[in-house]
Short mmCIF file of C-alpha atoms in Angstrom, two decimals:
data_model
loop_
_atom_site.label_atom_id
_atom_site.label_comp_id
_atom_site.label_asym_id
_atom_site.label_seq_id
_atom_site.Cartn_x
_atom_site.Cartn_y
_atom_site.Cartn_z
CA UNK A 1 24.37 27.50 12.18
CA UNK A 2 23.07 24.22 13.44
CA UNK A 3 20.39 24.41 16.10
CA UNK A 4 21.76 23.24 19.45
CA UNK A 5 18.82 20.89 19.92
CA UNK A 6 19.13 19.34 16.46
CA UNK A 7 21.33 16.32 16.93
CA UNK A 8 22.42 13.48 14.75
CA UNK A 9 21.51 10.29 16.55
CA UNK A 10 21.75 6.63 15.74
CA UNK A 11 18.74 5.35 13.93
CA UNK A 12 16.66 2.33 14.82
CA UNK A 13 15.84 -0.46 12.42
CA UNK A 14 13.50 0.49 9.61
CA UNK A 15 9.97 -0.72 9.25
CA UNK A 16 7.42 -0.83 6.52
CA UNK A 17 3.71 -0.42 7.18
CA UNK A 18 1.20 -3.17 7.14
CA UNK A 19 -0.81 -3.56 3.97
CA UNK A 20 -4.49 -2.77 4.18
CA UNK A 21 -7.34 -4.52 2.42
CA UNK A 22 -8.17 -2.50 -0.65
CA UNK A 23 -11.19 -2.53 -2.94
CA UNK A 24 -11.08 -4.45 -6.21
CA UNK A 25 -11.49 -1.21 -8.10
CA UNK A 26 -7.93 -1.32 -9.38
CA UNK A 27 -6.51 -4.72 -8.66
CA UNK A 28 -2.84 -4.26 -8.03
CA UNK A 29 -0.03 -5.60 -5.84
CA UNK A 30 1.74 -2.51 -4.67
CA UNK A 31 2.14 -1.10 -1.30
CA UNK A 32 -0.63 0.36 0.59
CA UNK A 33 -2.14 3.35 -1.04
CA UNK A 34 -3.52 1.60 -4.01
CA UNK A 35 -6.98 1.40 -5.40
CA UNK A 36 -6.84 -2.31 -5.73
CA UNK A 37 -6.57 -5.69 -4.25
CA UNK A 38 -3.26 -4.68 -2.88
CA UNK A 39 -0.73 -7.14 -1.63
CA UNK A 40 0.06 -6.32 1.99
CA UNK A 41 3.34 -4.57 2.63
CA UNK A 42 5.47 -7.43 3.80
CA UNK A 43 6.76 -6.22 7.12
CA UNK A 44 4.24 -6.21 9.93
CA UNK A 45 4.21 -9.91 10.67
CA UNK A 46 7.93 -10.04 10.09
CA UNK A 47 8.32 -7.47 12.86
CA UNK A 48 6.35 -9.85 15.05
CA UNK A 49 8.80 -12.62 14.26
CA UNK A 50 11.74 -10.47 15.27
CA UNK A 51 10.08 -9.29 18.45
CA UNK A 52 9.54 -12.80 19.79
CA UNK A 53 13.01 -12.66 21.27
CA UNK A 54 11.59 -10.15 23.75
CA UNK A 55 9.44 -12.91 25.26
CA UNK A 56 12.47 -14.58 26.79
CA UNK A 57 13.45 -11.30 28.39
CA UNK A 58 9.98 -10.76 29.84
CA UNK A 59 10.17 -13.99 31.81
CA UNK A 60 12.82 -12.45 34.04
CA UNK A 61 10.90 -9.31 34.94
CA UNK A 62 7.80 -8.81 36.98
CA UNK A 63 5.34 -6.62 35.07
CA UNK A 64 1.73 -5.74 35.56
CA UNK A 65 -0.42 -7.81 33.18
CA UNK A 66 -3.02 -6.29 30.89
CA UNK A 67 -3.29 -3.05 28.98
CA UNK A 68 -5.47 -1.04 31.33
CA UNK A 69 -2.60 1.12 32.51
CA UNK A 70 -1.56 1.94 28.95
CA UNK A 71 -4.94 2.13 27.29
CA UNK A 72 -4.39 5.82 26.53
CA UNK A 73 -1.15 5.13 24.66
CA UNK A 74 -2.72 2.29 22.69
CA UNK A 75 -5.69 4.46 21.71
CA UNK A 76 -3.31 7.24 20.65
CA UNK A 77 -1.34 4.86 18.44
CA UNK A 78 -4.55 3.53 16.95
CA UNK A 79 -5.71 7.07 16.18
CA UNK A 80 -2.38 8.01 14.57
CA UNK A 81 -2.56 4.97 12.30
CA UNK A 82 -6.17 5.84 11.38
CA UNK A 83 -4.98 9.32 10.37
CA UNK A 84 -2.27 7.70 8.27
CA UNK A 85 -4.84 5.65 6.36
CA UNK A 86 -7.04 8.64 5.46
CA UNK A 87 -4.80 10.24 2.77
CA UNK A 88 -3.95 6.80 1.41
CA UNK A 89 -7.63 5.96 1.03
CA UNK A 90 -8.32 9.29 -0.66
CA UNK A 91 -5.40 8.76 -3.04
CA UNK A 92 -6.79 5.31 -3.81
CA UNK A 93 -10.17 6.76 -4.76
CA UNK A 94 -8.80 9.26 -7.29
CA UNK A 95 -8.06 6.75 -10.12
CA UNK A 96 -11.68 5.57 -10.00
CA UNK A 97 -12.89 9.18 -10.13
CA UNK A 98 -10.52 9.92 -13.00
CA UNK A 99 -11.70 6.84 -14.86
CA UNK A 100 -15.31 8.00 -14.60
CA UNK A 101 -14.12 11.23 -16.29
CA UNK A 102 -12.58 9.26 -19.19
CA UNK A 103 -8.92 10.16 -18.69
CA UNK A 104 -6.33 8.24 -20.68
CA UNK A 105 -4.51 5.24 -19.28
CA UNK A 106 -1.24 7.14 -19.68
CA UNK A 107 -2.64 9.65 -17.21
CA UNK A 108 -3.59 6.78 -14.91
CA UNK A 109 -0.04 5.48 -15.19
CA UNK A 110 1.34 8.89 -14.32
CA UNK A 111 -0.92 9.13 -11.27
CA UNK A 112 0.16 5.66 -10.13
CA UNK A 113 3.50 7.15 -9.03
CA UNK A 114 1.51 8.45 -6.06
CA UNK A 115 1.61 4.92 -4.64
CA UNK A 116 5.41 4.58 -4.72
CA UNK A 117 6.56 6.39 -1.51
CA UNK A 118 5.62 3.55 0.85
CA UNK A 119 7.74 1.20 -1.23
CA UNK A 120 10.73 3.54 -1.21
CA UNK A 121 10.70 4.98 2.30
CA UNK A 122 13.76 2.92 3.24
CA UNK A 123 15.71 5.59 1.31
CA UNK A 124 14.95 8.30 3.87
CA UNK A 125 13.97 6.29 6.95
CA UNK A 126 17.49 6.46 8.47
CA UNK A 127 17.29 10.26 8.37
CA UNK A 128 13.92 10.28 10.14
CA UNK A 129 15.36 8.05 12.84
CA UNK A 130 18.58 10.01 13.25
CA UNK A 131 17.77 13.75 13.09
CA UNK A 132 15.55 15.32 15.72
CA UNK A 133 15.19 18.02 18.39
CA UNK A 134 16.04 16.39 21.69
CA UNK A 135 13.90 18.74 23.81
CA UNK A 136 10.81 18.18 21.69
CA UNK A 137 11.21 14.42 21.29
CA UNK A 138 12.77 12.03 18.82
CA UNK A 139 9.49 11.00 17.17
CA UNK A 140 7.46 14.17 17.73
CA UNK A 141 10.16 16.15 15.88
CA UNK A 142 8.94 14.44 12.69
CA UNK A 143 5.39 13.47 13.57
CA UNK A 144 4.12 16.96 14.41
CA UNK A 145 5.42 18.88 11.35
CA UNK A 146 4.52 15.99 9.05
CA UNK A 147 0.92 15.87 10.24
CA UNK A 148 0.63 19.65 10.10
CA UNK A 149 1.74 19.51 6.46
CA UNK A 150 -0.76 16.73 5.77
CA UNK A 151 -3.54 18.87 7.21
CA UNK A 152 -2.45 21.95 5.26
CA UNK A 153 -2.25 19.98 2.01
CA UNK A 154 -5.76 18.67 2.60
CA UNK A 155 -7.07 22.18 3.22
CA UNK A 156 -5.37 23.35 0.03
CA UNK A 157 -6.92 20.47 -1.89
CA UNK A 158 -10.37 21.21 -0.42
CA UNK A 159 -10.46 24.56 -2.24
CA UNK A 160 -8.64 23.49 -5.40
CA UNK A 161 -9.58 19.86 -6.09
CA UNK A 162 -12.74 20.71 -8.03
CA UNK A 163 -10.81 22.92 -10.44
CA UNK A 164 -8.14 20.22 -10.76
CA UNK A 165 -10.77 17.60 -11.62
CA UNK A 166 -12.98 19.81 -13.80
CA UNK A 167 -10.62 21.89 -15.92
CA UNK A 168 -11.57 23.13 -19.37
CA UNK A 169 -9.34 20.46 -20.92
CA UNK A 170 -10.24 17.76 -18.41
CA UNK A 171 -8.64 16.82 -15.09
CA UNK A 172 -5.22 18.31 -14.35
CA UNK A 173 -3.55 14.96 -13.74
CA UNK A 174 -0.05 16.39 -13.34
CA UNK A 175 -1.06 18.68 -10.48
CA UNK A 176 -3.23 16.01 -8.86
CA UNK A 177 -0.30 13.61 -8.99
CA UNK A 178 2.08 16.16 -7.46
CA UNK A 179 -0.22 16.97 -4.55
CA UNK A 180 -1.26 13.41 -3.77
CA UNK A 181 2.36 12.24 -4.11
CA UNK A 182 3.24 14.71 -1.37
CA UNK A 183 0.37 13.37 0.74
CA UNK A 184 1.66 9.81 0.30
CA UNK A 185 5.25 10.89 0.98
CA UNK A 186 4.20 12.65 4.18
CA UNK A 187 2.07 9.66 5.23
CA UNK A 188 5.06 7.34 4.70
CA UNK A 189 7.25 9.66 6.76
CA UNK A 190 4.60 9.79 9.48
CA UNK A 191 4.54 5.98 9.43
CA UNK A 192 8.29 5.80 10.12
CA UNK A 193 7.90 8.13 13.09
CA UNK A 194 4.83 6.39 14.52
CA UNK A 195 6.34 2.91 14.10
CA UNK A 196 9.44 4.02 15.98
CA UNK A 197 7.45 5.76 18.71
CA UNK A 198 5.25 2.69 19.19
CA UNK A 199 8.27 0.66 20.31
CA UNK A 200 9.05 3.05 23.17
CA UNK A 201 5.57 4.38 23.96
CA UNK A 202 4.41 0.95 25.13
CA UNK A 203 5.93 -1.21 27.85
CA UNK A 204 7.52 -4.54 27.03
CA UNK A 205 4.48 -6.61 27.94
CA UNK A 206 2.24 -4.48 25.71
CA UNK A 207 4.53 -3.67 22.77
CA UNK A 208 2.91 -6.45 20.73
CA UNK A 209 -0.22 -4.31 20.52
CA UNK A 210 1.68 -1.89 18.27
CA UNK A 211 1.26 -4.15 15.22
CA UNK A 212 -2.44 -4.56 16.05
CA UNK A 213 -2.85 -0.78 16.16
CA UNK A 214 -1.02 -0.58 12.82
CA UNK A 215 -3.24 -3.15 11.14
CA UNK A 216 -6.58 -2.04 12.57
CA UNK A 217 -5.83 1.67 12.36
CA UNK A 218 -4.62 1.73 8.77
CA UNK A 219 -7.46 -0.53 7.66
CA UNK A 220 -10.02 1.73 9.34
CA UNK A 221 -8.38 4.87 7.95
CA UNK A 222 -8.27 3.49 4.44
CA UNK A 223 -11.89 2.39 4.73
CA UNK A 224 -12.94 5.89 5.79
CA UNK A 225 -10.90 7.62 3.09
CA UNK A 226 -11.83 5.26 0.26
CA UNK A 227 -14.86 3.01 0.70
CA UNK A 228 -16.92 5.31 2.92
CA UNK A 229 -16.02 8.41 0.91
CA UNK A 230 -16.89 6.83 -2.46
CA UNK A 231 -20.22 5.65 -1.04
CA UNK A 232 -21.19 9.00 0.48
CA UNK A 233 -19.97 10.91 -2.58
CA UNK A 234 -22.12 8.83 -4.93
CA UNK A 235 -25.54 10.33 -5.65
CA UNK A 236 -26.88 6.92 -6.77
CA UNK A 237 -25.79 5.19 -3.57
CA UNK A 238 -27.12 7.94 -1.31
CA UNK A 239 -30.44 8.16 -3.17
CA UNK A 240 -30.89 4.40 -3.05
CA UNK A 241 -29.89 3.69 0.54
CA UNK A 242 -29.67 6.90 2.57
CA UNK A 243 -32.27 9.38 1.29
CA UNK A 244 -36.00 9.67 1.03
CA UNK A 245 -35.92 12.40 -1.63
CA UNK A 246 -33.37 11.90 -4.45
CA UNK A 247 -30.79 14.60 -5.19
CA UNK A 248 -28.19 15.10 -7.91
CA UNK A 249 -25.20 14.92 -5.57
CA UNK A 250 -24.01 12.71 -2.74
CA UNK A 251 -24.13 13.57 0.94
CA UNK A 252 -20.52 14.79 0.91
CA UNK A 253 -18.23 16.14 -1.78
CA UNK A 254 -14.51 15.55 -2.14
CA UNK A 255 -13.92 19.17 -1.06
CA UNK A 256 -16.00 18.72 2.09
CA UNK A 257 -14.26 15.47 2.97
CA UNK A 258 -10.79 16.97 2.50
CA UNK A 259 -11.67 20.06 4.55
CA UNK A 260 -13.04 17.99 7.44
CA UNK A 261 -9.99 15.75 7.69
CA UNK A 262 -7.62 18.68 7.17
CA UNK A 263 -9.11 20.31 10.27
CA UNK A 264 -8.94 16.99 12.17
CA UNK A 265 -5.24 16.68 11.33
CA UNK A 266 -4.43 20.22 12.48
CA UNK A 267 -6.43 20.04 15.72
CA UNK A 268 -5.29 16.56 16.76
CA UNK A 269 -1.65 17.30 15.94
CA UNK A 270 -1.78 20.44 18.09
CA UNK A 271 -3.19 18.43 20.99
CA UNK A 272 -0.47 15.78 20.64
CA UNK A 273 2.25 18.44 20.46
CA UNK A 274 1.03 20.16 23.62
CA UNK A 275 -0.23 17.40 25.87
CA UNK A 276 1.66 14.22 24.91
CA UNK A 277 5.17 13.97 26.30
CA UNK A 278 7.42 11.58 24.47
CA UNK A 279 9.82 10.93 27.36
CA UNK A 280 7.31 10.70 30.16
CA UNK A 281 7.56 8.92 33.49
CA UNK A 282 7.29 5.19 32.86
CA UNK A 283 5.90 4.46 36.35
CA UNK A 284 8.07 1.40 36.78
CA UNK A 285 7.12 -0.15 33.44
CA UNK A 286 10.06 -1.41 31.46
CA UNK A 287 10.17 0.07 27.95
CA UNK A 288 11.64 -1.46 24.84
CA UNK A 289 15.09 -0.12 24.11
CA UNK A 290 15.61 0.69 20.44
CA UNK A 291 18.55 -0.87 18.65
CA UNK A 292 20.47 1.90 16.92
CA UNK A 293 22.88 2.49 14.08
CA UNK A 294 24.26 5.68 12.60
CA UNK A 295 22.92 7.05 9.31
CA UNK A 296 26.13 6.44 7.39
CA UNK A 297 26.46 2.99 8.95
CA UNK A 298 22.91 2.07 7.95
CA UNK A 299 23.35 3.11 4.31
CA UNK A 300 26.69 1.31 4.16
CA UNK A 301 25.05 -1.78 5.62
CA UNK A 302 22.29 -1.72 3.01
CA UNK A 303 24.88 -1.53 0.24
CA UNK A 304 26.84 -4.41 1.76
CA UNK A 305 23.74 -6.61 1.93
CA UNK A 306 22.62 -6.01 -1.64
CA UNK A 307 26.13 -6.77 -3.01
CA UNK A 308 25.92 -10.35 -1.75
CA UNK A 309 25.42 -12.75 -4.73
CA UNK A 310 22.46 -14.62 -3.25
CA UNK A 311 20.70 -11.40 -2.17
CA UNK A 312 21.35 -9.74 -5.53
CA UNK A 313 19.89 -12.75 -7.35
CA UNK A 314 16.89 -12.88 -5.03
CA UNK A 315 16.23 -9.13 -5.43
CA UNK A 316 16.37 -9.46 -9.21
CA UNK A 317 13.80 -12.25 -9.06
CA UNK A 318 11.57 -10.21 -6.72
CA UNK A 319 11.70 -7.22 -9.09
CA UNK A 320 10.49 -9.33 -12.03
CA UNK A 321 8.15 -11.86 -10.41
CA UNK A 322 4.97 -9.76 -10.66
CA UNK A 323 5.17 -8.75 -14.32
CA UNK A 324 2.79 -11.57 -15.17
CA UNK A 325 0.08 -10.13 -12.89
CA UNK A 326 0.46 -6.45 -13.74
CA UNK A 327 -2.28 -6.13 -16.37
CA UNK A 328 -4.86 -7.95 -14.29
CA UNK A 329 -4.01 -6.21 -11.04
CA UNK A 330 -3.49 -2.66 -12.30
CA UNK A 331 -6.05 -2.28 -15.09
CA UNK A 332 -8.99 -4.63 -14.38
CA UNK A 333 -10.79 -2.38 -11.90
CA UNK A 334 -10.50 0.65 -14.17
CA UNK A 335 -11.86 -1.37 -17.09
CA UNK A 336 -14.86 -2.41 -14.99
CA UNK A 337 -15.57 1.26 -14.21
CA UNK A 338 -15.16 2.06 -17.89
CA UNK A 339 -17.72 -0.66 -18.66
CA UNK A 340 -20.24 1.03 -16.38
CA UNK A 341 -19.79 -0.70 -13.01
CA UNK A 342 -20.33 1.96 -10.29
CA UNK A 343 -17.06 2.74 -8.54
CA UNK A 344 -18.75 2.83 -5.14
CA UNK A 345 -20.06 -0.72 -5.66
CA UNK A 346 -16.55 -1.94 -6.44
CA UNK A 347 -15.26 -0.22 -3.31
CA UNK A 348 -17.93 -1.82 -1.13
CA UNK A 349 -16.93 -5.29 -2.34
CA UNK A 350 -13.81 -4.90 -0.21
CA UNK A 351 -15.88 -5.06 2.98
CA UNK A 352 -16.72 -8.80 2.94
CA UNK A 353 -13.08 -9.50 2.06
CA UNK A 354 -11.79 -8.25 5.41
CA UNK A 355 -12.41 -11.52 7.36
CA UNK A 356 -10.81 -13.51 4.54
CA UNK A 357 -7.75 -11.25 4.53
CA UNK A 358 -7.41 -11.73 8.28
CA UNK A 359 -7.74 -15.53 8.20
CA UNK A 360 -5.69 -16.31 5.11
CA UNK A 361 -2.23 -15.47 6.55
CA UNK A 362 -3.01 -17.58 9.61
CA UNK A 363 -4.02 -20.61 7.53
CA UNK A 364 -1.28 -20.30 4.92
CA UNK A 365 1.46 -19.80 7.51
CA UNK A 366 1.00 -23.45 8.54
CA UNK A 367 2.34 -24.48 5.12
CA UNK A 368 5.19 -21.95 4.99
CA UNK A 369 6.65 -22.60 8.44
CA UNK A 370 9.01 -25.32 7.22
CA UNK A 371 12.43 -25.08 5.58
CA UNK A 372 11.04 -24.51 2.03
CA UNK A 373 8.44 -21.70 2.16
CA UNK A 374 9.01 -20.70 -1.48
CA UNK A 375 7.47 -23.97 -2.61
CA UNK A 376 4.10 -22.45 -1.73
CA UNK A 377 5.03 -19.31 -3.71
CA UNK A 378 5.93 -21.45 -6.73
CA UNK A 379 2.74 -23.54 -6.59
CA UNK A 380 0.43 -20.52 -6.23
CA UNK A 381 2.07 -18.62 -9.11
CA UNK A 382 0.31 -20.32 -12.08
CA UNK A 383 -3.09 -20.11 -10.36
CA UNK A 384 -2.69 -16.37 -10.05
CA UNK A 385 -1.83 -16.17 -13.75
CA UNK A 386 -5.01 -18.09 -14.59
CA UNK A 387 -7.01 -15.67 -12.45
CA UNK A 388 -5.57 -12.85 -14.57
CA UNK A 389 -7.08 -14.43 -17.69
CA UNK A 390 -10.37 -14.89 -15.83
CA UNK A 391 -10.35 -11.17 -15.01
CA UNK A 392 -9.98 -10.39 -18.72
CA UNK A 393 -12.96 -12.62 -19.53
CA UNK A 394 -14.93 -10.91 -16.76
CA UNK A 395 -14.23 -7.49 -18.27
CA UNK A 396 -15.21 -8.79 -21.72
CA UNK A 397 -18.48 -10.17 -20.34
CA UNK A 398 -19.45 -7.12 -18.26
CA UNK A 399 -20.97 -4.83 -20.95
CA UNK A 400 -23.43 -7.52 -22.05
CA UNK A 401 -24.94 -7.66 -18.54
CA UNK A 402 -25.58 -3.96 -18.08
CA UNK A 403 -29.22 -3.11 -17.52
CA UNK A 404 -31.16 0.11 -16.98
CA UNK A 405 -31.03 -0.41 -13.24
CA UNK A 406 -27.35 -1.37 -13.21
CA UNK A 407 -26.04 -4.91 -12.99
CA UNK A 408 -27.78 -8.01 -11.65
CA UNK A 409 -26.94 -9.24 -8.16
CA UNK A 410 -25.39 -12.47 -9.45
CA UNK A 411 -22.86 -10.41 -11.42
CA UNK A 412 -21.52 -8.83 -8.22
CA UNK A 413 -21.45 -12.30 -6.69
CA UNK A 414 -19.21 -13.49 -9.51
CA UNK A 415 -16.95 -10.44 -9.11
CA UNK A 416 -16.73 -11.07 -5.37
CA UNK A 417 -15.91 -14.75 -5.91
CA UNK A 418 -13.22 -13.85 -8.45
CA UNK A 419 -11.75 -11.36 -6.00
CA UNK A 420 -11.79 -13.95 -3.18
CA UNK A 421 -9.95 -16.55 -5.30
CA UNK A 422 -7.45 -13.86 -6.28
CA UNK A 423 -6.86 -13.12 -2.59
CA UNK A 424 -6.10 -16.78 -1.84
CA UNK A 425 -3.41 -16.90 -4.53
CA UNK A 426 -2.08 -13.46 -3.58
CA UNK A 427 -1.76 -14.23 0.13
CA UNK A 428 -0.22 -17.62 -0.56
CA UNK A 429 2.60 -15.88 -2.41
CA UNK A 430 2.82 -13.06 0.12
CA UNK A 431 3.05 -15.23 3.24
CA UNK A 432 5.54 -17.57 1.57
CA UNK A 433 7.75 -14.66 0.55
CA UNK A 434 7.55 -13.11 4.02
CA UNK A 435 8.45 -16.42 5.65
CA UNK A 436 11.49 -16.76 3.41
CA UNK A 437 12.59 -13.21 4.28
CA UNK A 438 12.44 -14.09 7.96
CA UNK A 439 14.31 -17.35 7.33
CA UNK A 440 17.30 -15.87 5.48
CA UNK A 441 17.68 -12.47 7.17
CA UNK A 442 20.87 -12.28 9.18
CA UNK A 443 19.68 -12.06 12.82
CA UNK A 444 22.50 -9.69 13.75
CA UNK A 445 21.18 -7.07 11.31
CA UNK A 446 17.69 -8.52 10.88
CA UNK A 447 15.75 -5.25 10.88
CA UNK A 448 17.73 -3.59 8.09
CA UNK A 449 18.04 -6.84 6.15
CA UNK A 450 14.33 -7.61 6.37
CA UNK A 451 13.26 -4.10 5.40
CA UNK A 452 15.51 -4.12 2.35
CA UNK A 453 13.94 -7.34 1.08
CA UNK A 454 10.45 -6.01 1.80
CA UNK A 455 11.19 -2.77 -0.03
CA UNK A 456 12.39 -4.65 -3.12
CA UNK A 457 9.31 -6.89 -2.98
CA UNK A 458 6.94 -3.93 -2.91
CA UNK A 459 8.85 -2.10 -5.62
CA UNK A 460 8.57 -5.25 -7.73
CA UNK A 461 4.81 -4.75 -7.69
CA UNK A 462 4.83 -1.00 -8.32
CA UNK A 463 6.84 -0.63 -11.49
CA UNK A 464 5.03 -3.33 -13.53
CA UNK A 465 1.67 -1.80 -12.54
CA UNK A 466 2.73 1.64 -13.71
CA UNK A 467 4.08 0.19 -16.96
CA UNK A 468 0.89 -1.82 -17.52
CA UNK A 469 -1.26 1.29 -17.20
CA UNK A 470 1.08 3.21 -19.48
CA UNK A 471 0.92 0.61 -22.26
CA UNK A 472 -2.87 0.22 -22.51
CA UNK A 473 -3.38 3.16 -24.88
CA UNK A 474 -0.45 2.39 -27.24
CA UNK A 475 -1.66 -1.20 -27.58
CA UNK A 476 -5.27 -0.16 -28.28
CA UNK A 477 -6.45 0.15 -31.89
CA UNK A 478 -9.35 2.43 -32.88
CA UNK A 479 -10.91 3.40 -36.19
CA UNK A 480 -13.13 6.28 -37.19
CA UNK A 481 -16.55 5.13 -38.37
CA UNK A 482 -18.96 7.50 -40.09
CA UNK A 483 -16.36 9.98 -41.37
CA UNK A 484 -14.39 9.13 -44.50
CA UNK A 485 -10.66 9.76 -44.40
CA UNK A 486 -10.44 10.30 -40.64
CA UNK A 487 -8.61 8.24 -38.06
CA UNK A 488 -8.36 7.97 -34.27
CA UNK A 489 -4.64 7.52 -33.79
CA UNK A 490 -4.30 10.51 -31.45
CA UNK A 491 -6.59 12.73 -29.37
CA UNK A 492 -6.41 15.40 -32.06
CA UNK A 493 -7.37 12.94 -34.81
CA UNK A 494 -10.17 11.57 -32.63
CA UNK A 495 -11.49 15.11 -32.18
CA UNK A 496 -11.50 15.65 -35.96
CA UNK A 497 -13.35 12.36 -36.41
CA UNK A 498 -16.11 13.46 -34.06
CA UNK A 499 -16.20 16.92 -35.61
CA UNK A 500 -16.79 15.36 -39.03
CA UNK A 501 -19.75 13.41 -37.66
CA UNK A 502 -17.95 10.13 -37.04
CA UNK A 503 -17.20 8.11 -33.94
CA UNK A 504 -14.05 6.37 -32.72
CA UNK A 505 -14.68 2.68 -32.24
CA UNK A 506 -12.22 0.38 -30.46
CA UNK A 507 -11.26 -2.52 -32.69
CA UNK A 508 -8.63 -4.01 -30.35
CA UNK A 509 -8.46 -3.18 -26.64
CA UNK A 510 -4.90 -2.96 -25.37
CA UNK A 511 -5.99 -4.44 -22.05
CA UNK A 512 -6.68 -7.82 -23.64
CA UNK A 513 -3.36 -7.69 -25.50
CA UNK A 514 -1.60 -6.93 -22.22
CA UNK A 515 -3.45 -9.69 -20.39
CA UNK A 516 -2.23 -12.32 -22.84
CA UNK A 517 1.31 -10.94 -23.06
CA UNK A 518 1.63 -10.72 -19.28
CA UNK A 519 0.44 -14.28 -18.80
CA UNK A 520 2.95 -15.50 -21.40
CA UNK A 521 5.74 -13.59 -19.67
CA UNK A 522 4.56 -14.91 -16.32
CA UNK A 523 4.57 -18.51 -17.52
CA UNK A 524 8.09 -18.07 -18.89
CA UNK A 525 9.19 -16.60 -15.55
CA UNK A 526 7.58 -19.50 -13.68
CA UNK A 527 9.21 -22.17 -15.84
CA UNK A 528 12.75 -20.77 -15.80
CA UNK A 529 13.22 -18.16 -13.07
CA UNK A 530 10.69 -19.67 -10.69
CA UNK A 531 12.78 -22.81 -10.41
CA UNK A 532 15.85 -20.65 -9.81
CA UNK A 533 14.04 -18.95 -6.93
CA UNK A 534 13.15 -22.33 -5.41
CA UNK A 535 16.80 -23.39 -5.60
CA UNK A 536 17.76 -20.40 -3.44
CA UNK A 537 16.22 -22.34 -0.55
CA UNK A 538 19.02 -24.88 -0.91
CA UNK A 539 21.74 -22.29 -0.28
CA UNK A 540 23.56 -22.65 3.02
CA UNK A 541 22.81 -20.10 5.77
CA UNK A 542 26.32 -18.68 5.37
CA UNK A 543 25.43 -17.57 1.83
CA UNK A 544 22.94 -15.09 3.32
CA UNK A 545 25.19 -13.76 6.10
CA UNK A 546 26.51 -10.25 5.65
CA UNK A 547 30.18 -9.98 6.56
CA UNK A 548 30.47 -6.49 7.97
CA UNK A 549 32.22 -5.04 10.96
CA UNK A 550 29.86 -5.36 13.88
#
């Protein structure tokens, strides 16, 4: 029997979370929750574009200026977005930890599925918007149970993660993937609820602060869960910078960190459930009214949009555009860790990138504001391919620079410079793509239209990264030296080689093979399909309009 308070309501337009600056430990383009120089999820600024229409409405209403009266709501939103970034940061740190334990790249590829939920949440976002308990609140009905589950999963991981990472046969990658996938899935679901609540929690004159809370909160949360954790977990970092007497372990362990944040999730969620009313007295402040559509109507609308010839062509191009960057973005950071670069040092290199990542969209948007934003995308494409080859040369050069005390300072300067140049090319493509999405999205159904294009864009970065990780081992050639008649074609054969007194030596690293192959594929895409993408800008506006019953 259906609960009397559980109602099927019309859902608001879907959103995707803002991308956060990620460390260059695993340079990849997917949605937030990656261990790499991640391309921002292409929705936050687009939301800003669609909300500008509210400014005309504000001119006709007297409202109290400033945020002082709603500072509590803004701080709550900021805190909720910080909580959202914590599990994503932790998930982003696991590949670097796994790499330091010498897991295979097939295992890394399997774990990379953890980063997919934020790129696929459009599939269940209409349900989150539509089903809720009216007495408890439309957004709290999902936010509270989701955050409780996040806290419980973290507490479970706090007592089991050591056994999962230190099994007799190595890390239990399958179980780690399952648990962290659930964390990412719950974080994506929490994001849908918080994004929707932000639109009604704040008054019209302050609703623009929602995207600021999203950006700052997720960035801070990811920093705490990834960069800060990797630094405090590292014995070398703590002994060098934070301790007087050296010890064999860092200041915190992964178990301690998970337990602390699990408790924070449970306590804070309880406080929100008890003390924060979703439909409280607005005290005369005019709230944003959510546009709504039914669940069935939303799914039907998505199908109608994607059937359009221009949209289908554009989506196909978006799904294939990032193949050329997949080896560089997904594997480079792991190869640097494999070569001996401390994972915490790679994570800390993300810190000086934050100002650059803030300024780049502002600067680049000046060149994408015209009628042909994809021209910038097309021009930046080959530069990003060249950076991929430079990454491969950097990985090749790294072992020769290793010293007893680590790596020289100038080496980290070169890595940082390479990362900065990569960010310029990445953001040039990102802002151009986002601007084109805003340009072609049908304004009548802009939210659903925009989110569909953003989802396809993010998915176009996820699947090539997973495939790139998966193919490293099959493309790598090794031979057994020191033991006659033995080979290293499989883990079992490698074990026999070592048992016979030999050693498996890499004769051809699959990463370098991938780097070349990906660049060749990327150049082919740029020459033929890139021009096709540019020509989409010449299509008339009617070619992008969805003819559905309004």
